[in-house]
CSV table of C-alpha atoms in Angstrom, one decimal:
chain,number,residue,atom,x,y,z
A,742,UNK,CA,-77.8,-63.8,138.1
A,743,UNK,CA,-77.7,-66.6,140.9
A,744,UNK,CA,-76.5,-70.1,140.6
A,745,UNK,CA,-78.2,-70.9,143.6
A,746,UNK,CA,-81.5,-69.4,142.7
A,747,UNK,CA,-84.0,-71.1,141.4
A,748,UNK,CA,-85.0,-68.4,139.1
A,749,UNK,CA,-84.6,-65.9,137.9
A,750,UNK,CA,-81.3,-64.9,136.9
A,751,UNK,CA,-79.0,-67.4,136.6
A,752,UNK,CA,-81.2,-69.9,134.9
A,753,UNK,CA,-78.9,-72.6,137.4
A,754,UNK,CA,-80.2,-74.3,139.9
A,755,UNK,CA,-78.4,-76.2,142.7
A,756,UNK,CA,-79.4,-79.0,145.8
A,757,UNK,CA,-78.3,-81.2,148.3
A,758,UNK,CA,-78.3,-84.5,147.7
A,759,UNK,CA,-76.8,-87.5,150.0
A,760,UNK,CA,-75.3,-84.7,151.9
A,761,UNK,CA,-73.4,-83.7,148.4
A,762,UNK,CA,-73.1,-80.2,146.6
A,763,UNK,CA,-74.4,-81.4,142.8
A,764,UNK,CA,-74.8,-78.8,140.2
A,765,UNK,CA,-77.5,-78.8,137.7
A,766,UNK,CA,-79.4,-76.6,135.5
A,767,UNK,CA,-82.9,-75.5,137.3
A,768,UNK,CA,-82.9,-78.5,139.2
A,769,UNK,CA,-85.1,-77.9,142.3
A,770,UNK,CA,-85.7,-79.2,145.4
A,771,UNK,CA,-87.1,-82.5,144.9
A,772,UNK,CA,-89.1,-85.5,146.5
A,773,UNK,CA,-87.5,-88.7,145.6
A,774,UNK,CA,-90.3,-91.5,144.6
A,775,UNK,CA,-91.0,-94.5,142.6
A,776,UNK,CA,-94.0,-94.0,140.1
A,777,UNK,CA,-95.1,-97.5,138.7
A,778,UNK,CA,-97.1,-97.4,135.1
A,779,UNK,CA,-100.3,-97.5,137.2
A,780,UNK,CA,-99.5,-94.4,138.8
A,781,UNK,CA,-98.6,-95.2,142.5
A,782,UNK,CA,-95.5,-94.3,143.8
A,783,UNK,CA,-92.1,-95.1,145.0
A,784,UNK,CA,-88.9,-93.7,146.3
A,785,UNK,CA,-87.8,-93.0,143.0
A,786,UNK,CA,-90.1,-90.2,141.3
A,787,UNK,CA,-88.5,-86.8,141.5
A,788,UNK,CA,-91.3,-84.4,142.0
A,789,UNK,CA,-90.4,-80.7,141.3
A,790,UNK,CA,-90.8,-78.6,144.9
A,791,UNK,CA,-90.6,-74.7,144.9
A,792,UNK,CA,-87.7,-73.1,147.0
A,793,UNK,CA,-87.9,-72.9,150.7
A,794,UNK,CA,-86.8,-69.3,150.8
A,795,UNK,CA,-86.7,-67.5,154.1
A,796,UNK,CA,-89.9,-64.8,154.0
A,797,UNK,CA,-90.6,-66.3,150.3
A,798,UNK,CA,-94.5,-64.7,150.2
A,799,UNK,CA,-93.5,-61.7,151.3
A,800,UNK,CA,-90.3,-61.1,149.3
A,801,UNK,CA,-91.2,-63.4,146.0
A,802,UNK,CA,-95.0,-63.2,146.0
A,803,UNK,CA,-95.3,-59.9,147.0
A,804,UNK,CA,-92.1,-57.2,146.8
A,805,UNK,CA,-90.1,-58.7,143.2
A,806,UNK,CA,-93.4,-58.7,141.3
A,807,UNK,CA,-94.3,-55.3,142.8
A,808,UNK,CA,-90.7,-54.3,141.7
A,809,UNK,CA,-91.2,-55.5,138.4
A,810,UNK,CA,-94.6,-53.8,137.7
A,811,UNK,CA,-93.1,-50.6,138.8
A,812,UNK,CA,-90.3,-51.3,136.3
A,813,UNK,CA,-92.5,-52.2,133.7
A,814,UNK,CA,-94.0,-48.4,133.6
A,815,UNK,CA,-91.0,-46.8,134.5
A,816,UNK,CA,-89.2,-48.4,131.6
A,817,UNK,CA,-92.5,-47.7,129.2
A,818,UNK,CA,-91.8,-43.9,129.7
A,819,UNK,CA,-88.3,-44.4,129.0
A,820,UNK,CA,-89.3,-46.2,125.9
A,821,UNK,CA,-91.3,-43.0,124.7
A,822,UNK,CA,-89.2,-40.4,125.8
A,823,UNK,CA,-85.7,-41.7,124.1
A,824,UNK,CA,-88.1,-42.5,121.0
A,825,UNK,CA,-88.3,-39.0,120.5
A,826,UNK,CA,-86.1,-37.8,117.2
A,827,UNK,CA,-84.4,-35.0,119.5
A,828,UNK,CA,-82.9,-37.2,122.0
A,829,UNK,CA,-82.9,-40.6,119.9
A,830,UNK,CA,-78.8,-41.3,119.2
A,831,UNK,CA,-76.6,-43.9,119.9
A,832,UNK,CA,-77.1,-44.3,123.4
A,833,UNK,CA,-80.5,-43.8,123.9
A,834,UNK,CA,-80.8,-46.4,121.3
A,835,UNK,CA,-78.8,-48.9,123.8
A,836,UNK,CA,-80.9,-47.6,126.5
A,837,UNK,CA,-84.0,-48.6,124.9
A,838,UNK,CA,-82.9,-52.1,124.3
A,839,UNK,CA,-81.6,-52.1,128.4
A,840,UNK,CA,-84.9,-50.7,129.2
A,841,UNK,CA,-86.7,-53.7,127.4
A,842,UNK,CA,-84.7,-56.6,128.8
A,843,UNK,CA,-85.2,-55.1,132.3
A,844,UNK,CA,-89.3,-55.4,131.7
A,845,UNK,CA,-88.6,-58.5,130.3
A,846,UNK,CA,-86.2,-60.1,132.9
A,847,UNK,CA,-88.5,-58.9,135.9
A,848,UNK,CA,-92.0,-59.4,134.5
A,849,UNK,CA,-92.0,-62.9,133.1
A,850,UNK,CA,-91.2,-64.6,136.0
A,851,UNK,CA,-93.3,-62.7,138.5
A,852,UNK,CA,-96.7,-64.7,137.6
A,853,UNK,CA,-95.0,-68.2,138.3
A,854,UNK,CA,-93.5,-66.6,141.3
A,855,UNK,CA,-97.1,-65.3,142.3
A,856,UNK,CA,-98.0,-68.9,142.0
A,857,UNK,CA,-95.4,-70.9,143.5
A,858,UNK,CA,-94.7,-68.7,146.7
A,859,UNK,CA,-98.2,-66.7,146.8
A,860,UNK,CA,-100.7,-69.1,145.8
A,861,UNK,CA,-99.3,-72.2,146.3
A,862,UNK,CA,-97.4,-73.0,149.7
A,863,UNK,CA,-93.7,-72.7,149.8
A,864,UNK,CA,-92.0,-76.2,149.1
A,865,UNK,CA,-94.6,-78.0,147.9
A,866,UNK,CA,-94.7,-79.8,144.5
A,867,UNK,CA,-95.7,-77.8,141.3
A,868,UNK,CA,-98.2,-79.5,139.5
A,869,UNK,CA,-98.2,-80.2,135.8
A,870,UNK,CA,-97.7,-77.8,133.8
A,871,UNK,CA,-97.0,-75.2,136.3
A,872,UNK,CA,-93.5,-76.6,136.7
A,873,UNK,CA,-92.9,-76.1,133.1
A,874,UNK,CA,-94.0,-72.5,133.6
A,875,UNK,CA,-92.0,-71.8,136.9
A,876,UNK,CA,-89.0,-73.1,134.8
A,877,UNK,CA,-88.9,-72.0,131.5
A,878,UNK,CA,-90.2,-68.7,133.1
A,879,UNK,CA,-86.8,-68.8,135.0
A,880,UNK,CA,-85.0,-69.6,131.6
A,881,UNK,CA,-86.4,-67.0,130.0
A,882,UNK,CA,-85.7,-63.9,133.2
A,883,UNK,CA,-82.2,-65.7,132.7
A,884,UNK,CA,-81.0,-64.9,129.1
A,885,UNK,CA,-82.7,-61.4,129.1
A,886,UNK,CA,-81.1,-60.4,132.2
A,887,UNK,CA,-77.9,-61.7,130.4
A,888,UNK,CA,-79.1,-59.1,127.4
A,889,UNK,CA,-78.9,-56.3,129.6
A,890,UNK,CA,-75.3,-57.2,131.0
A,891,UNK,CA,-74.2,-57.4,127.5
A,892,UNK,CA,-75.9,-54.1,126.5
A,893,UNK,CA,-74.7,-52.8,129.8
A,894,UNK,CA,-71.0,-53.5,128.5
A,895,UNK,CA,-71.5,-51.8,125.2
A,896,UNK,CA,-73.1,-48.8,126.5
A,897,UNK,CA,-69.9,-48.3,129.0
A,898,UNK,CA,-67.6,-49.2,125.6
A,899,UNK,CA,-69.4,-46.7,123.5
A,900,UNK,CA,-69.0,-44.2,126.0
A,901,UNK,CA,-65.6,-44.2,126.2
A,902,UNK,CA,-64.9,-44.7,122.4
A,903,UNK,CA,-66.7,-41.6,121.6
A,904,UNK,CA,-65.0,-39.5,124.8
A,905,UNK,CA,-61.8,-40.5,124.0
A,906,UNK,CA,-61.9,-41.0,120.3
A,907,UNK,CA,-64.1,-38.4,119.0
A,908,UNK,CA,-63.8,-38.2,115.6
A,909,UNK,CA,-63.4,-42.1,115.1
A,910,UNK,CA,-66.2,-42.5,117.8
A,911,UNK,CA,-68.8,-40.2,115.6
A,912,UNK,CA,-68.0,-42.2,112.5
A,913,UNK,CA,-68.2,-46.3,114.3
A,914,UNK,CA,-71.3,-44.9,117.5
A,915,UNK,CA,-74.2,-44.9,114.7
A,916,UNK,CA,-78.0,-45.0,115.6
A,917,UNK,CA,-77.5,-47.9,112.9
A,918,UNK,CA,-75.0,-49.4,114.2
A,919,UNK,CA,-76.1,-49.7,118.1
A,920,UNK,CA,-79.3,-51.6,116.7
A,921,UNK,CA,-77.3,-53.9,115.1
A,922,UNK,CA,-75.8,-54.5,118.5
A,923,UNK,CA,-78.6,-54.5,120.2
A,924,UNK,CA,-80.0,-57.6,117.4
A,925,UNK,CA,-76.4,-59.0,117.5
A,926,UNK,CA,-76.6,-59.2,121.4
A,927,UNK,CA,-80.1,-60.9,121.3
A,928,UNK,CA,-79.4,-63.6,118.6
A,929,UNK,CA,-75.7,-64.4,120.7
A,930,UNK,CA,-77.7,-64.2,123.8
A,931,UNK,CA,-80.2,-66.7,122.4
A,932,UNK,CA,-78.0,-69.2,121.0
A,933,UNK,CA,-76.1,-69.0,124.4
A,934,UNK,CA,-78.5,-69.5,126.7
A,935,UNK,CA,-80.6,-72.0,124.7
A,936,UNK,CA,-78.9,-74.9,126.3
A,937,UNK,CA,-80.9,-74.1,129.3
A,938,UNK,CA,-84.4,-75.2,128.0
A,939,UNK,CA,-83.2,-78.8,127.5
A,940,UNK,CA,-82.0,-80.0,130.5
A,941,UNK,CA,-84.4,-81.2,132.4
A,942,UNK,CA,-87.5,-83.6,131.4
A,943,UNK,CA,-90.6,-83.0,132.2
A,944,UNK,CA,-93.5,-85.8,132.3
A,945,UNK,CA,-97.1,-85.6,133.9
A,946,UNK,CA,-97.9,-88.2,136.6
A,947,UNK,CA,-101.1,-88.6,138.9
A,948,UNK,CA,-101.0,-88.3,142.2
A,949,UNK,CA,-104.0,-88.3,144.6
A,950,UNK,CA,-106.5,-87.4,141.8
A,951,UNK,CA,-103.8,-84.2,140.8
A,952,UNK,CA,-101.4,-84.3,137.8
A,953,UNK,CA,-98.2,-83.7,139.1
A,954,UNK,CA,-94.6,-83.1,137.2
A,955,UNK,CA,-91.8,-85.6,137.3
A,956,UNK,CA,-88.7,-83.3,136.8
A,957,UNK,CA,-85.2,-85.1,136.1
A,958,UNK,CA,-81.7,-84.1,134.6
A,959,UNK,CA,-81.4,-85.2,131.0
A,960,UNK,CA,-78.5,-87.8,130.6
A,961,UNK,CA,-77.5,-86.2,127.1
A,962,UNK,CA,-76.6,-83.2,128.6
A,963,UNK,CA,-75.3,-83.7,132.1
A,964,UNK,CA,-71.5,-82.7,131.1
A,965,UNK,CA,-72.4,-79.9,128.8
A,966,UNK,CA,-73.9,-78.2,131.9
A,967,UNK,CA,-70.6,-78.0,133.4
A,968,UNK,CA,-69.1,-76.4,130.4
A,969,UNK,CA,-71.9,-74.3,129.6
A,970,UNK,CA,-72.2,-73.0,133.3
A,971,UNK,CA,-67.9,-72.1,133.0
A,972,UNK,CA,-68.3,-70.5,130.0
A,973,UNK,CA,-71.3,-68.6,131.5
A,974,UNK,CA,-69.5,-67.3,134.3
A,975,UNK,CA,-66.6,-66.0,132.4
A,976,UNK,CA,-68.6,-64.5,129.9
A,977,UNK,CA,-71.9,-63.6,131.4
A,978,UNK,CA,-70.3,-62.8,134.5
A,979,UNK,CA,-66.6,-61.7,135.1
A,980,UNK,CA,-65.7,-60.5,131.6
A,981,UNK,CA,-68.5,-57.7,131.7
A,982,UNK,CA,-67.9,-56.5,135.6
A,983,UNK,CA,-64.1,-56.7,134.3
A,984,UNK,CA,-64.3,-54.5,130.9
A,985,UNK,CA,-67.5,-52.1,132.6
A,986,UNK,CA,-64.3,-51.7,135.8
A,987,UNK,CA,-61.5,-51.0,133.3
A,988,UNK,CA,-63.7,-48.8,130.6
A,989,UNK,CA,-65.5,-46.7,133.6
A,990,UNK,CA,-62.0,-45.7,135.0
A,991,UNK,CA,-60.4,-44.6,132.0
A,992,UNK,CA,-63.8,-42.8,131.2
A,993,UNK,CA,-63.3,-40.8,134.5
A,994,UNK,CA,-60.0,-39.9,133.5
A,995,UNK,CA,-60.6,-39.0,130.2
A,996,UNK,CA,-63.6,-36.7,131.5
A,997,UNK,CA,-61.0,-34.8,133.8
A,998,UNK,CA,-58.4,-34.1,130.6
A,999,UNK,CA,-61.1,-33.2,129.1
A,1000,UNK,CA,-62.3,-30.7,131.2
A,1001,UNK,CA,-58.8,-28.8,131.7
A,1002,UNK,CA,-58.2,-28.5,128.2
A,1003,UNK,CA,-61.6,-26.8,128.0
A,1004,UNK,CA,-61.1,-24.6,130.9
A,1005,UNK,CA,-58.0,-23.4,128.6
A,1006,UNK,CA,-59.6,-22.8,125.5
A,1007,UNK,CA,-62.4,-21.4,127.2
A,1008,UNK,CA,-59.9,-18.8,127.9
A,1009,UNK,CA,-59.4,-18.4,124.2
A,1010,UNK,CA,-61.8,-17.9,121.3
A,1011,UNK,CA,-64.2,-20.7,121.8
A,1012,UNK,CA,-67.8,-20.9,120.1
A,1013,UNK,CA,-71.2,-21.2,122.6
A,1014,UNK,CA,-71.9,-24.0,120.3
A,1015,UNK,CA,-69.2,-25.8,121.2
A,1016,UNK,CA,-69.4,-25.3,125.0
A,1017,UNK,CA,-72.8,-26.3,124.8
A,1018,UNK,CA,-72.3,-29.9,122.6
A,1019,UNK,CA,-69.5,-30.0,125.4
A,1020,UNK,CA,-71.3,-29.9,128.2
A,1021,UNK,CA,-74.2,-32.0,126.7
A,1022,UNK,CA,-71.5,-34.9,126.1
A,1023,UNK,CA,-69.9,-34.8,129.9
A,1024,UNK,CA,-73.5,-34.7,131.5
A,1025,UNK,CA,-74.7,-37.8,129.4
A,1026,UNK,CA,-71.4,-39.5,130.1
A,1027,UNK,CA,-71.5,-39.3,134.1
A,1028,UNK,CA,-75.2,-40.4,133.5
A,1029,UNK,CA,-73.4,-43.5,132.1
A,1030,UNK,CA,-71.0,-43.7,134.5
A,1031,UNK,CA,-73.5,-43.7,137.6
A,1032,UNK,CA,-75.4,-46.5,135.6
A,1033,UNK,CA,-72.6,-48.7,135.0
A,1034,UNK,CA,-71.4,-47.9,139.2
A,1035,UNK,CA,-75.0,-49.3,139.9
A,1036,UNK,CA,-75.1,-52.3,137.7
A,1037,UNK,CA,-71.6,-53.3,138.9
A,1038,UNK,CA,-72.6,-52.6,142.1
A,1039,UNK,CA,-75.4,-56.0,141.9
A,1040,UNK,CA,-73.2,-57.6,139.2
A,1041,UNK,CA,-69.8,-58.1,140.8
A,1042,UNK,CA,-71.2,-59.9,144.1
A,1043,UNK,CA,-73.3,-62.3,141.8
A,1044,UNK,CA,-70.4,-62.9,139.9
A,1045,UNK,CA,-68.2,-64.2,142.8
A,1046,UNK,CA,-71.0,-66.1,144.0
A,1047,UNK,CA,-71.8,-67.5,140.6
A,1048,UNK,CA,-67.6,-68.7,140.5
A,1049,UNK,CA,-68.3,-70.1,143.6
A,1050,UNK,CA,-70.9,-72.2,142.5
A,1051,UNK,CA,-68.9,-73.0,139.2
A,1052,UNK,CA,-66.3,-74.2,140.6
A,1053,UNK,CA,-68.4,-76.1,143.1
A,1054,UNK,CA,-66.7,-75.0,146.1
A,1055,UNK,CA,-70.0,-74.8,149.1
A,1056,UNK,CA,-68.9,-72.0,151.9
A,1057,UNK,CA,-72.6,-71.9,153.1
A,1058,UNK,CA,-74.8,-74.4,154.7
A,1059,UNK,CA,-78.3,-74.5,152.6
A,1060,UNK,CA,-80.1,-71.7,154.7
A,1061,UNK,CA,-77.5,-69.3,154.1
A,1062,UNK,CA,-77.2,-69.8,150.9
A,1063,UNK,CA,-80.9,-69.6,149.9
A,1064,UNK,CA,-80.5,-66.0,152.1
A,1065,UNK,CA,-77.3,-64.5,150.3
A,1066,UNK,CA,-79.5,-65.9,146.6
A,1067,UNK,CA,-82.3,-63.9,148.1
A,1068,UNK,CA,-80.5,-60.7,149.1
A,1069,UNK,CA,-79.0,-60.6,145.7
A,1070,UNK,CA,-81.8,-61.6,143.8
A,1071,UNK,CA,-83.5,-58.1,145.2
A,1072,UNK,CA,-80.2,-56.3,144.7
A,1073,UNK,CA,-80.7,-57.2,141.2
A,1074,UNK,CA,-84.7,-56.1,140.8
A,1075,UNK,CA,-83.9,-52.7,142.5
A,1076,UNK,CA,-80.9,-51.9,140.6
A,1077,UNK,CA,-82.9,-52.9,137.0
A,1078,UNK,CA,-85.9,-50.1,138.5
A,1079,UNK,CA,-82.9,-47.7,139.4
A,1080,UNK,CA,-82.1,-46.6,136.4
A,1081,UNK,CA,-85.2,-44.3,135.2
A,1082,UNK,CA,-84.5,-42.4,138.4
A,1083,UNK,CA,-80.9,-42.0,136.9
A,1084,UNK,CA,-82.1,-40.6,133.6
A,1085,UNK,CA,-84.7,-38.4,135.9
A,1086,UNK,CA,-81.8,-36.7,138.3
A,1087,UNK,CA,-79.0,-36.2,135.8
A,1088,UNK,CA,-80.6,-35.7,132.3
A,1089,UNK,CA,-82.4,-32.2,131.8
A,1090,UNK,CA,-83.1,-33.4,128.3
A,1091,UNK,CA,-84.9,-36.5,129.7
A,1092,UNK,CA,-86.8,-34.5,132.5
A,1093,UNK,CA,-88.3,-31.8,130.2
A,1094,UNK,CA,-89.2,-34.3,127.5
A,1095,UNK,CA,-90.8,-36.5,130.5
A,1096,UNK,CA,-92.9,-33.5,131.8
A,1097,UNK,CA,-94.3,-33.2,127.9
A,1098,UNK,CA,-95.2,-37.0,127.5
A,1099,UNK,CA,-96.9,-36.8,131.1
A,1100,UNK,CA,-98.6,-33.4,130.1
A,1101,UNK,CA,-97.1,-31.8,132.8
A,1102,UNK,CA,-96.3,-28.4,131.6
A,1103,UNK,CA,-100.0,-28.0,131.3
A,1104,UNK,CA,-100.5,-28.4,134.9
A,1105,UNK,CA,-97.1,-26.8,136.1
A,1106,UNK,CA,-98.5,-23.4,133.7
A,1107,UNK,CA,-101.8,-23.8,135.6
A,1108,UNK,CA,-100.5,-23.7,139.3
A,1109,UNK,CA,-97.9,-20.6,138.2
A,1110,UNK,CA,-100.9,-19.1,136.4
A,1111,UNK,CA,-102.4,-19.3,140.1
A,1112,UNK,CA,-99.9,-18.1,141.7
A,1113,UNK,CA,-99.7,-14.9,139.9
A,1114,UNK,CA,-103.5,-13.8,140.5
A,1115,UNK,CA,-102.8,-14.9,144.0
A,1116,UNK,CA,-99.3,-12.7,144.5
A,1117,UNK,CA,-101.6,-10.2,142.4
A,1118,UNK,CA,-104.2,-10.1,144.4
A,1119,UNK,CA,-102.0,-9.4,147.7
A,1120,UNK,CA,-100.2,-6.8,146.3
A,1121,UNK,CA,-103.6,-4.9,145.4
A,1122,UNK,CA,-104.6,-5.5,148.7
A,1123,UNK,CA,-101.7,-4.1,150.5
A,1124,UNK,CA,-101.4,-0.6,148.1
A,1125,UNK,CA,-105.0,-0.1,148.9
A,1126,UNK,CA,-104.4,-0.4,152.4
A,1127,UNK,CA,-100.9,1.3,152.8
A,1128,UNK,CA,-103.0,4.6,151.3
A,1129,UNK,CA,-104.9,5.0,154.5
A,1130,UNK,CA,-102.2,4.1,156.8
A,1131,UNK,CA,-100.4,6.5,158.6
A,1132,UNK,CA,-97.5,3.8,159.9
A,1133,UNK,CA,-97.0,2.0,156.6
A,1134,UNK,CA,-93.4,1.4,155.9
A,1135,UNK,CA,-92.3,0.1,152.2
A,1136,UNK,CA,-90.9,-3.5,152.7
A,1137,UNK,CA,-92.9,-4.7,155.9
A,1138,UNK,CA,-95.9,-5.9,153.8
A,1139,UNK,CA,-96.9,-9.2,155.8
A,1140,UNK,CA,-99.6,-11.2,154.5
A,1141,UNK,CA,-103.3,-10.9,153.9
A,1142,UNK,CA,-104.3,-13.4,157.1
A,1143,UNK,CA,-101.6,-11.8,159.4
A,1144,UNK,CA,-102.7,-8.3,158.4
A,1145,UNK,CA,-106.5,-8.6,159.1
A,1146,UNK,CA,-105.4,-10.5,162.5
């Protein structure tokens, strides 16, 4: 979520003007001109420019949207597997809702990406109403990026509650009550994030035969942004990375008592049941734990850079700081993809189910099925020879190729 960015995460944008840092929501680069009622212009008309990123086709046109799609299918599986009744619970029901913000954070703004740094060149003007798109599209990967930090912070928060607490933590962690959160995280999200879509104006003006997008700040709104983007970085930002830091350590710890007391009463009379439900709760909660590492691991440099920029202090000159918004921008689509590949290495539960969705089983039963006719048919092979051989010796079978050579 970058304040310098003109996308994506942050929903802020920021430029130089008159050799001054100025903050302002999705404001872009811009060409200052004057546009008269007839439709010539001046040097007053602000006409909204894409980003000059460094490698912007390659990286924006080409490798985030690429991300995203993979996400997109990645997530779908996720989707279907966690909507199964035997693993649907509490936290696959916060995973679900992460899983959709992802798709949604990457995917809507990959087509006006496609178009501003792919079809169009890079720092041109956006015509009308592709500016609209580019932006709102940027809006939009904004708050549900912001969705999936919040959900992010729950999921850590109801991991620990129901480690630590267990009894209290069966009774408040509900399949009910995490889709409430889920809703009650949208609708906050929402309202938060709202302010986003109204300030800049957008108005239609023709230039050389092409309708072209006059983008300014709206006047009504130009101190609310500097609230709004404060408020934003303490609690989009800091307050998550802070509680995800605090929660995650006392998790580990918690895991570790945990696991000497059952060492001890393992000892003593102790049902299977138990050590299974036991060992079921610590797998899932390290599969939390490396989910949270990797989202603080994106989040906590994008929220130093996003104080940075809220407290308007500029420690970059332009080109560097359209290459740290770039590197992080990445960070972000690669750690969003990352986490199907977490439920894949450290969830048995998740890796059997997947093989049934995908049919797998079928084909693993087929190749083992193939495998036995073959380690069958080698075995015949070499009984039927050893009969005749005088210098057979049990254990040096080698193999059919080797034998006949």
């Amino acid at each position: 979520m970058l304040t310098s960015s003109p996308e994506l995460w942050s929903g802020f944008r920021w430029e130089f003007r008159r050799g001054k840092f100025h903050a302002g929501h999705k404001v872009r680069n811009t060409i200052k001109m004057n546009a008269s009622q007839n439709g010539t212009l001046s040097n007053e008309t602000v006409l909204c420019l894409s980003f000059p990123y460094p490698a912007s086709f390659e990286i924006y046109a080409v490798l985030c949207p690429a991300i995203a799609l993979l996400t997109l299918f990645t997530n779908i599986l996720v989707i279907v597997v966690f909507m199964k009744k035997h693993l649907l619970s509490p936290t696959s029901v916060l995973l679900i809702g992460l899983a959709v913000s992802d798709i949604l954070a990457g995917n809507i703004i990959s087509p006006p990406y496609i178009y501003a740094y792919g079809i169009a060149n890079s720092g041109q003007a956006l015509p009308y109403p592709m500016c609209l798109f580019h932006d709102f599209g940027g809006h939009l990967a904004a708050l549900f990026h912001q969705v999936s930090v919040w959900i992010t912070m729950a999921l850590g928060i109801q991991r620990y509650v129901v480690v630590a607490f267990p009894i209290v933590g069966r009774r408040i962690c509900t399949i009910k009550k995490s889709v409430l959160w889920v809703i009650v995280i949208n609708i906050a999200t929402l309202l938060m994030c709202s302010i986003t879509f109204f300030t800049l104006t957008y108005e239609p003006v023709e230039v050389d035969g092409k309708t072209m997008c006059i983008c300014q700040e709206n006047p009504n709104f130009s101190e609310t942004v500097q609230v709004y983007s404060v408020l934003r970085c303490f609690f989009g930002q800091l307050l998550p990375c802070a509680v995800l830091t605090v929660t995650t350590v006392l998790l580990v710890r918690r895991l570790d008592i945990t696991k000497n007391e059952m060492a001890r009463i393992r000892a003593s009379d102790n049902s299977e049941r138990e050590r299974r439900d036991n060992r079921s709760m610590r797998r899932t909660s390290y599969m939390v734990i490396v989910i949270v590492l990797s989202f603080l691991l994106a989040e906590i440099p994008n929220g130093c850079y996003f104080l940075f920029k809220a407290m308007r202090v500029s420690l970059f000159s332009e080109e560097a700081d359209l290459q740290i918004s770039t590197v992080l921008n990445v960070l972000v689509y690669v750690v969003n993809h990352i986490n199907f590949w977490i439920y894949v290495f450290l969830s048995r539960h998740f890796r059997r189910s997947l093989k049934k969705t995908l049919r797998l089983n079928w084909l693993i039963r087929v190749c083992r099925k193939d495998t036995r006719k073959l380690e069958s048919h080698q075995t015949t092979y070499f009984s039927s020879q050893s009969q005749g051989d005088p210098f057979y010796v049990k254990g040096t079978e080698r193999s059919t190729e080797c034998y006949q050579r």
